[in-house]
Short mmCIF file of C-alpha atoms in Angstrom, two decimals:
data_model
loop_
_atom_site.label_atom_id
_atom_site.label_comp_id
_atom_site.label_asym_id
_atom_site.label_seq_id
_atom_site.Cartn_x
_atom_site.Cartn_y
_atom_site.Cartn_z
CA MET A 108 -189.12 -21.84 -257.53
CA LEU A 109 -191.83 -24.23 -258.36
CA ILE A 110 -189.81 -27.15 -259.18
CA ASP A 111 -187.55 -26.41 -255.43
CA PHE A 112 -191.35 -26.39 -254.25
CA PHE A 113 -192.55 -29.65 -256.05
CA LEU A 114 -188.90 -30.75 -254.27
CA HIS A 115 -189.29 -29.59 -250.81
CA LEU A 116 -193.04 -31.77 -251.73
CA LYS A 117 -191.15 -34.81 -252.19
CA GLU A 118 -189.02 -34.58 -249.61
CA ASN A 119 -191.16 -33.80 -247.00
CA ARG A 120 -192.79 -37.57 -247.94
CA LEU A 121 -195.44 -36.56 -249.39
CA PRO A 122 -197.11 -38.30 -252.23
CA VAL A 123 -196.32 -35.27 -255.61
CA SER A 124 -196.02 -36.96 -259.41
CA ILE A 125 -194.45 -35.75 -262.04
CA LYS A 126 -197.97 -35.65 -263.91
CA GLU A 127 -199.88 -33.63 -260.80
CA PHE A 128 -196.89 -31.08 -260.95
CA LEU A 129 -197.37 -30.66 -265.01
CA ALA A 130 -201.44 -30.13 -264.72
CA LEU A 131 -200.10 -27.22 -261.48
CA LEU A 132 -198.29 -25.37 -264.16
CA GLU A 133 -201.02 -25.52 -266.75
CA ALA A 134 -203.11 -24.34 -265.14
CA LEU A 135 -201.23 -20.95 -263.63
CA GLN A 136 -200.48 -20.38 -267.70
CA GLN A 137 -204.52 -20.87 -268.14
CA HIS A 138 -204.40 -18.00 -265.10
CA VAL A 139 -206.64 -20.60 -263.74
CA ILE A 140 -206.59 -18.75 -259.98
CA GLU A 141 -206.24 -14.82 -259.52
CA HIS A 142 -203.09 -13.72 -258.20
CA SER A 143 -202.35 -14.16 -255.03
CA LEU A 144 -200.41 -16.62 -252.95
CA ASP A 145 -203.72 -18.07 -251.46
CA ASP A 146 -204.97 -18.70 -254.54
CA PHE A 147 -202.34 -20.80 -255.35
CA TYR A 148 -202.67 -23.00 -252.07
CA VAL A 149 -206.01 -24.13 -252.92
CA LEU A 150 -205.21 -25.49 -256.50
CA SER A 151 -201.71 -25.95 -255.93
CA ARG A 152 -203.61 -28.47 -252.43
CA ALA A 153 -206.15 -29.45 -254.76
CA ILE A 154 -203.98 -30.71 -257.97
CA LEU A 155 -201.24 -32.76 -255.86
CA VAL A 156 -203.09 -34.06 -253.32
CA LYS A 157 -204.82 -37.21 -253.60
CA ASP A 158 -205.50 -38.03 -250.57
CA GLU A 159 -206.80 -35.68 -247.56
CA THR A 160 -205.25 -37.75 -245.18
CA HIS A 161 -201.87 -35.83 -246.05
CA PHE A 162 -204.20 -32.42 -245.87
CA ASP A 163 -201.08 -31.54 -242.53
CA LYS A 164 -198.82 -32.80 -243.43
CA PHE A 165 -199.43 -30.47 -247.26
CA ASP A 166 -200.35 -27.48 -245.41
CA ARG A 167 -197.07 -27.73 -243.08
CA ALA A 168 -195.19 -28.09 -245.58
CA PHE A 169 -196.27 -25.28 -247.69
CA GLY A 170 -196.15 -23.11 -244.73
CA GLU A 171 -191.86 -23.87 -244.57
CA TYR A 172 -191.50 -23.64 -247.92
CA PHE A 173 -193.31 -19.71 -248.09
CA LYS A 174 -192.49 -18.41 -244.86
CA GLY A 175 -192.74 -15.00 -245.48
CA VAL A 176 -193.33 -15.07 -249.13
CA GLU A 177 -196.25 -12.72 -249.89
CA ALA A 178 -196.69 -13.29 -253.92
CA LEU A 179 -194.73 -15.46 -256.43
CA PRO A 180 -191.74 -14.58 -258.76
CA GLY A 181 -193.23 -12.66 -261.27
CA MET A 182 -197.43 -12.79 -260.45
CA GLU A 183 -197.93 -9.34 -260.01
CA ALA A 184 -200.55 -9.07 -256.51
CA LEU A 185 -202.21 -6.31 -255.18
CA ILE A 186 -202.24 -5.87 -251.37
CA PRO A 187 -205.30 -7.22 -248.71
CA GLU A 188 -207.07 -4.69 -248.15
CA ASP A 189 -206.58 -6.29 -244.19
CA TRP A 190 -202.85 -5.93 -244.99
CA LEU A 191 -204.32 -2.03 -245.43
CA ARG A 192 -206.40 -2.49 -242.73
CA GLN A 193 -203.80 -2.69 -240.11
CA ALA A 194 -202.06 0.20 -241.17
CA VAL A 195 -204.03 2.43 -238.67
CA LYS A 196 -202.83 0.22 -235.87
CA LYS A 197 -201.52 1.72 -232.88
CA HIS A 198 -198.11 0.81 -231.39
CA LEU A 199 -198.14 1.83 -227.72
CA THR A 200 -195.40 1.94 -225.60
CA ASP A 201 -194.50 -0.25 -222.06
CA ALA A 202 -195.22 3.16 -220.76
CA GLU A 203 -198.55 3.36 -222.91
CA ARG A 204 -199.50 -0.49 -222.03
CA ALA A 205 -199.36 0.19 -218.23
CA LYS A 206 -202.20 2.84 -218.62
CA LEU A 207 -204.71 0.39 -219.51
CA GLU A 208 -206.44 -0.66 -216.87
CA LYS A 209 -208.87 -3.93 -216.53
CA LEU A 210 -212.11 -3.78 -216.61
CA GLY A 211 -212.85 -6.18 -214.91
CA TRP A 212 -215.20 -8.98 -216.19
CA ASP A 213 -218.53 -7.75 -215.50
CA LYS A 214 -218.21 -4.64 -216.31
CA LEU A 215 -216.05 -5.61 -220.09
CA MET A 216 -219.52 -7.68 -220.41
CA GLU A 217 -221.73 -5.09 -220.06
CA THR A 218 -219.90 -2.30 -221.44
CA PHE A 219 -219.28 -4.78 -224.49
CA LYS A 220 -223.44 -5.96 -224.88
CA LYS A 221 -223.91 -1.43 -224.35
CA ARG A 222 -221.38 -0.98 -227.84
CA LEU A 223 -222.61 -3.53 -229.68
CA ALA A 224 -226.29 -1.67 -228.47
CA GLU A 225 -225.43 2.16 -229.67
CA GLN A 226 -222.35 1.22 -232.48
CA LYS A 227 -224.22 1.85 -235.91
CA GLU A 228 -220.66 2.26 -238.12
CA ARG A 229 -217.42 0.52 -238.69
CA HIS A 230 -214.95 2.22 -236.57
CA SER A 231 -211.13 1.48 -236.78
CA GLY A 232 -207.93 2.96 -234.43
CA GLY A 233 -210.41 4.43 -231.93
CA SER A 234 -210.40 3.51 -228.18
CA LYS A 235 -213.68 2.87 -227.17
CA TRP A 236 -215.86 1.82 -230.15
CA ILE A 237 -215.98 -2.39 -231.26
CA GLY A 238 -213.47 -1.98 -234.69
CA SER A 239 -209.86 -2.65 -235.43
CA GLY A 240 -206.07 -1.42 -234.75
CA GLY A 241 -206.14 0.47 -231.55
CA THR A 242 -206.95 0.07 -227.99
CA SER A 243 -210.33 -0.45 -227.49
CA PRO A 244 -211.10 -3.51 -225.53
CA PHE A 245 -213.83 -4.59 -228.81
CA GLY A 246 -212.62 -5.39 -231.54
CA HIS A 247 -209.32 -6.68 -233.22
CA GLY A 248 -205.83 -5.86 -234.06
CA GLY A 249 -205.36 -3.66 -231.76
CA THR A 250 -203.64 -3.65 -228.60
CA HIS A 251 -205.41 -3.87 -225.15
CA PRO A 252 -204.08 -5.77 -222.05
CA GLU A 253 -207.41 -7.30 -221.96
CA GLY A 254 -210.70 -7.52 -224.25
CA ILE A 255 -213.70 -9.33 -226.38
CA ARG A 256 -212.08 -10.08 -229.94
CA VAL A 257 -214.69 -9.41 -232.66
CA GLY A 258 -213.55 -11.65 -236.22
CA GLY A 259 -209.73 -11.29 -237.51
CA LYS A 260 -206.58 -13.00 -236.35
CA SER A 261 -205.34 -13.33 -232.84
CA GLU A 262 -202.14 -11.38 -232.57
CA ASN A 263 -201.64 -10.37 -229.21
CA ARG A 264 -203.59 -13.38 -226.87
CA SER A 265 -204.49 -11.28 -224.83
CA ALA A 266 -208.40 -11.44 -224.99
CA VAL A 267 -210.93 -12.79 -223.17
CA LYS A 268 -213.74 -13.71 -224.99
CA VAL A 269 -213.66 -14.27 -229.06
CA TRP A 270 -216.84 -13.38 -231.10
CA GLU A 271 -216.38 -15.94 -233.48
CA LYS A 272 -216.35 -19.51 -235.33
CA ARG A 273 -212.80 -20.52 -234.84
CA GLU A 274 -212.03 -24.39 -236.70
CA TYR A 275 -208.68 -26.45 -235.41
CA ARG A 276 -207.95 -29.64 -236.92
CA ASN A 277 -206.99 -33.18 -235.11
CA LEU A 278 -203.98 -34.08 -234.16
CA ASP A 279 -202.33 -36.33 -236.49
CA ASP A 280 -201.65 -39.45 -235.58
CA SER A 281 -199.41 -40.50 -237.64
CA VAL A 282 -196.83 -38.36 -236.99
CA GLU A 283 -192.52 -40.34 -237.21
CA LEU A 284 -191.95 -39.26 -234.25
CA GLY A 285 -188.67 -36.57 -235.44
CA THR A 286 -186.72 -35.73 -232.33
CA ARG A 287 -184.59 -37.81 -229.91
CA ASN A 288 -186.37 -35.97 -226.73
CA ILE A 289 -189.39 -37.67 -228.00
CA LYS A 290 -188.04 -40.99 -228.91
CA VAL A 291 -186.24 -41.97 -225.92
CA ALA A 292 -189.40 -40.57 -223.68
CA LEU A 293 -191.18 -43.41 -225.60
CA ARG A 294 -188.52 -45.23 -224.18
CA ARG A 295 -189.98 -44.82 -220.97
CA LEU A 296 -193.85 -44.39 -222.39
CA ARG A 297 -192.62 -48.74 -222.40
CA ARG A 298 -191.42 -48.29 -219.22
CA PHE A 299 -194.56 -46.93 -217.38
CA ALA A 300 -196.57 -48.89 -219.40
CA ARG A 301 -195.05 -53.08 -219.08
CA GLN A 302 -195.64 -51.69 -215.04
CA GLY A 303 -198.82 -54.09 -213.73
CA ALA A 304 -199.41 -56.12 -217.23
CA ALA A 305 -201.95 -58.06 -217.81
CA GLU A 306 -201.88 -61.94 -218.30
CA GLU A 307 -203.42 -63.99 -221.87
CA LEU A 308 -204.62 -67.33 -222.83
CA ASP A 309 -201.44 -68.92 -224.36
CA LEU A 310 -203.91 -70.94 -226.64
CA GLU A 311 -201.13 -73.32 -228.33
CA GLY A 312 -199.55 -74.28 -224.37
CA THR A 313 -202.65 -74.90 -223.14
CA ILE A 314 -203.83 -77.14 -226.44
CA ALA A 315 -200.82 -78.56 -226.18
CA GLY A 316 -200.83 -79.25 -222.51
CA THR A 317 -204.43 -80.28 -222.70
CA ALA A 318 -203.29 -83.15 -224.74
CA ARG A 319 -199.90 -84.29 -222.32
CA ASN A 320 -202.09 -84.27 -220.11
CA ALA A 321 -204.85 -87.27 -221.19
CA GLY A 322 -207.41 -84.56 -221.99
CA TRP A 323 -207.98 -82.96 -218.40
CA LEU A 324 -207.57 -79.21 -219.09
CA ASP A 325 -203.64 -77.82 -218.57
CA LEU A 326 -204.75 -73.76 -218.77
CA ARG A 327 -201.40 -72.25 -219.36
CA LEU A 328 -201.14 -67.99 -219.37
CA ARG A 329 -199.10 -65.74 -220.79
CA PRO A 330 -197.94 -62.21 -220.76
CA GLU A 331 -199.74 -59.82 -222.83
CA ARG A 332 -197.82 -58.73 -225.75
CA HIS A 333 -199.17 -55.35 -225.42
CA ASN A 334 -199.74 -53.29 -222.50
CA ALA A 335 -202.28 -53.85 -220.13
CA VAL A 336 -202.27 -49.76 -219.05
CA LYS A 337 -205.20 -47.65 -219.28
CA VAL A 338 -204.99 -44.24 -220.40
CA LEU A 339 -207.32 -41.22 -220.94
CA LEU A 340 -205.62 -38.43 -223.24
CA PHE A 341 -207.26 -35.08 -222.67
CA LEU A 342 -205.73 -32.58 -225.62
CA ASP A 343 -206.37 -29.05 -225.57
CA ILE A 344 -205.93 -27.78 -229.07
CA GLY A 345 -206.28 -24.15 -231.10
CA GLY A 346 -205.60 -20.82 -229.89
CA SER A 347 -201.80 -20.87 -228.36
CA MET A 348 -201.88 -24.22 -228.93
CA ASP A 349 -200.73 -23.84 -232.29
CA ASP A 350 -196.86 -22.52 -231.22
CA HIS A 351 -196.86 -26.83 -229.96
CA ILE A 352 -198.23 -28.67 -232.83
CA ARG A 353 -195.50 -30.49 -233.50
CA VAL A 354 -194.40 -31.56 -229.75
CA CYS A 355 -198.13 -33.03 -229.63
CA GLU A 356 -198.43 -34.73 -232.51
CA GLU A 357 -195.47 -36.85 -231.71
CA LEU A 358 -196.65 -37.54 -228.64
CA PHE A 359 -200.06 -38.58 -229.77
CA SER A 360 -198.32 -40.73 -232.32
CA ALA A 361 -196.56 -42.45 -229.69
CA CYS A 362 -199.60 -42.57 -227.25
CA HIS A 363 -201.05 -44.43 -230.79
CA SER A 364 -198.38 -46.80 -231.14
CA GLU A 365 -197.42 -47.69 -227.42
CA PHE A 366 -201.12 -48.16 -225.69
CA LYS A 367 -203.26 -50.53 -226.53
CA HIS A 368 -206.85 -48.89 -224.08
CA LEU A 369 -206.13 -45.07 -224.80
CA GLU A 370 -209.00 -42.98 -225.62
CA TYR A 371 -208.09 -39.77 -226.25
CA TYR A 372 -210.51 -36.32 -226.13
CA TYR A 373 -210.33 -32.45 -227.37
CA PHE A 374 -211.21 -29.87 -225.76
CA HIS A 375 -209.58 -25.53 -225.68
CA ASN A 376 -208.13 -23.55 -222.59
CA CYS A 377 -209.46 -25.46 -220.12
CA VAL A 378 -212.14 -28.70 -219.39
CA TYR A 379 -216.17 -27.91 -219.69
CA GLU A 380 -219.60 -29.48 -219.91
CA TYR A 381 -218.67 -30.87 -223.25
CA LEU A 382 -215.60 -32.39 -225.54
CA TRP A 383 -215.05 -33.93 -228.61
CA LYS A 384 -213.17 -36.92 -230.60
CA ASP A 385 -213.52 -34.92 -233.96
CA ASN A 386 -212.38 -30.82 -235.17
CA ARG A 387 -213.83 -30.75 -237.43
CA ARG A 388 -217.76 -31.86 -236.28
CA ARG A 389 -216.76 -29.93 -232.69
CA HIS A 390 -220.21 -28.06 -232.54
CA SER A 391 -222.32 -30.76 -233.97
CA GLU A 392 -221.08 -33.42 -232.25
CA ARG A 393 -220.21 -32.90 -228.65
CA ILE A 394 -219.65 -35.07 -226.10
CA ASP A 395 -221.58 -34.95 -222.45
CA THR A 396 -218.42 -35.12 -220.25
CA HIS A 397 -220.33 -36.35 -217.12
CA ASP A 398 -220.90 -39.14 -219.66
CA VAL A 399 -216.93 -39.51 -219.95
CA LEU A 400 -216.74 -39.79 -215.96
CA HIS A 401 -219.06 -41.89 -215.72
CA ARG A 402 -217.95 -44.41 -218.77
CA TYR A 403 -213.76 -45.24 -217.04
CA GLY A 404 -213.29 -47.35 -214.06
CA ASN A 405 -211.22 -45.51 -212.06
CA ASP A 406 -208.36 -47.45 -213.32
CA TYR A 407 -207.45 -45.31 -215.65
CA LYS A 408 -204.23 -42.69 -216.31
CA LEU A 409 -205.49 -39.37 -216.64
CA ILE A 410 -203.60 -36.80 -218.96
CA PHE A 411 -203.68 -33.86 -219.52
CA VAL A 412 -201.70 -31.94 -222.55
CA GLY A 413 -202.10 -28.46 -222.80
CA ASP A 414 -199.63 -25.35 -222.14
CA ALA A 415 -202.32 -23.90 -219.80
CA ALA A 416 -202.59 -20.16 -221.61
CA MET A 417 -205.73 -19.18 -221.09
CA SER A 418 -208.19 -15.85 -218.42
CA PRO A 419 -208.00 -16.62 -215.81
CA TYR A 420 -211.34 -15.91 -215.62
CA GLU A 421 -211.41 -19.57 -217.07
CA ILE A 422 -210.70 -21.23 -214.73
CA LEU A 423 -212.33 -19.42 -212.12
CA GLN A 424 -215.80 -17.72 -213.73
CA PRO A 425 -219.24 -19.29 -214.50
CA TRP A 426 -219.23 -18.39 -218.53
CA GLY A 427 -216.11 -17.68 -217.94
CA SER A 428 -214.93 -19.81 -221.44
CA VAL A 429 -213.20 -17.45 -224.36
CA GLU A 430 -215.62 -18.75 -226.66
CA TYR A 431 -219.16 -19.64 -225.29
CA ASN A 432 -220.84 -18.95 -222.07
CA ASN A 433 -220.40 -22.34 -219.38
CA ALA A 434 -222.72 -23.23 -216.76
CA GLU A 435 -219.97 -23.52 -214.22
CA PRO A 436 -216.25 -22.38 -214.84
CA GLY A 437 -212.86 -24.96 -215.49
CA ALA A 438 -211.68 -25.07 -212.02
CA THR A 439 -215.02 -27.18 -210.75
CA TRP A 440 -214.78 -30.09 -213.74
CA LEU A 441 -211.01 -30.75 -213.30
CA ARG A 442 -211.66 -31.59 -209.28
CA ARG A 443 -214.34 -33.70 -210.67
CA LEU A 444 -211.78 -35.03 -213.05
CA THR A 445 -209.05 -35.75 -210.96
CA ASP A 446 -211.54 -37.10 -208.24
CA THR A 447 -213.12 -39.91 -210.07
CA TRP A 448 -209.13 -40.46 -211.89
CA PRO A 449 -206.41 -40.15 -208.99
CA HIS A 450 -203.72 -41.19 -211.44
CA ALA A 451 -203.99 -37.94 -212.93
CA ILE A 452 -201.20 -34.97 -214.67
CA TRP A 453 -200.71 -32.18 -216.89
CA LEU A 454 -197.88 -32.50 -219.54
CA ASN A 455 -197.70 -28.27 -220.45
CA PRO A 456 -195.11 -27.53 -223.35
CA GLU A 457 -194.22 -24.87 -222.69
CA SER A 458 -190.97 -24.02 -220.93
CA GLU A 459 -190.98 -24.68 -216.90
CA HIS A 460 -189.10 -21.07 -215.97
CA ALA A 461 -192.22 -19.27 -217.84
CA TRP A 462 -195.32 -20.94 -215.65
CA GLN A 463 -194.51 -18.78 -213.06
CA TYR A 464 -195.08 -15.18 -214.82
CA ARG A 465 -198.75 -16.96 -216.21
CA GLN A 466 -201.98 -16.43 -213.43
CA SER A 467 -203.72 -18.95 -215.33
CA THR A 468 -201.06 -21.78 -215.54
CA SER A 469 -200.42 -20.96 -211.89
CA LEU A 470 -204.13 -21.83 -210.94
CA ILE A 471 -204.05 -24.81 -212.98
CA HIS A 472 -201.12 -26.09 -211.84
CA ASN A 473 -202.76 -25.38 -208.30
CA LEU A 474 -205.51 -27.33 -208.71
CA MET A 475 -203.42 -30.45 -210.10
CA GLY A 476 -201.54 -30.41 -206.53
CA GLY A 477 -198.08 -29.90 -208.64
CA ARG A 478 -198.74 -32.72 -210.67
CA MET A 479 -198.00 -30.87 -214.33
CA PHE A 480 -194.51 -31.34 -215.29
CA PRO A 481 -192.97 -29.93 -219.03
CA LEU A 482 -193.40 -31.40 -222.28
CA THR A 483 -189.44 -32.71 -221.50
CA LEU A 484 -188.03 -36.49 -221.80
CA ASP A 485 -186.72 -35.33 -217.87
CA GLY A 486 -190.08 -34.21 -218.00
CA LEU A 487 -192.20 -37.53 -219.05
CA GLU A 488 -190.00 -39.45 -216.87
CA ARG A 489 -190.92 -37.45 -213.74
CA GLY A 490 -194.54 -37.59 -214.63
CA MET A 491 -194.62 -41.37 -215.28
CA ARG A 492 -193.01 -42.13 -212.42
CA LEU A 493 -195.92 -40.72 -210.63
CA LEU A 494 -198.41 -42.06 -212.64
CA SER A 495 -197.05 -45.60 -212.37
CA LYS A 496 -197.14 -45.63 -208.30
#
């Protein structure tokens, strides 16, 4: 099995060697790690990956190969405590789910503060206290149409607030374009980029022309070999966007290769008062959105990339962000951005027919004046055509 794993890494173009693989086998024989797949992941990445730029590729390859595997063959594994906790999770029928009433934003926050003050011990499987499982709007691992997730992993993605520090990873701009649709979309981006291309100095032609003209300056220009279109790329990262990492990386890689004047920023769900360039430092190296608004001219084309899947509170409500308390609603910031850069579109990786079922997607669609397009060949073509006008 591990030989097949090694070959799988090679197929995914990871520069792993036989020597490193033998070192991994030796570490397993010496019982360097406990009997868990998580420990094996940490050990194998530390031994096999020599350059941190390959971490993302390794993570994807590891996930593909060990999908559904709970333990390495021949190694006894203990059942993780988190799995036992999930055993108390209450599974609701559709009728039971329909009976759960949404508290509303103000009532939800007021009740959460009250629970924090009153609760003195751990709870699991209930409908009131902060805990795991059950139908309480506070905690994790349970089911509620609208609540605050405290710890745990996202499962139903219905939380309007998340009480934890969340880590996102940067998109890989070196991802090879693997699908036919994105390759064809690249040609559309090139066509868009050539429109309005500027001219650059033809130095050799100018020197030759000046020499032939007895020293009188004969300035020669030629069309700029690379495009002169200026693009601002705003990328939603984390949460439900994890399902669309691959297609977003393909688009990100295409934009890096095709646009000479490309600036990009990350945000989560909706844009608020700050953005960031590096997801690993998003809490320590924030960029004021006001600074971005004043940094680039209105000749830039603005492209948002996101699934627009969030709580409506994040768009309409001050303090509505899922991660922190924003002073102004997301709608206010979206209007500022589109007023500054009127040539703006939103690319949505979710299927277009599903947009009508999400209130937040309809809100973003309206705020963008209908300029939302699916992240498909046809959607990119329509979006690029609109931006080029």
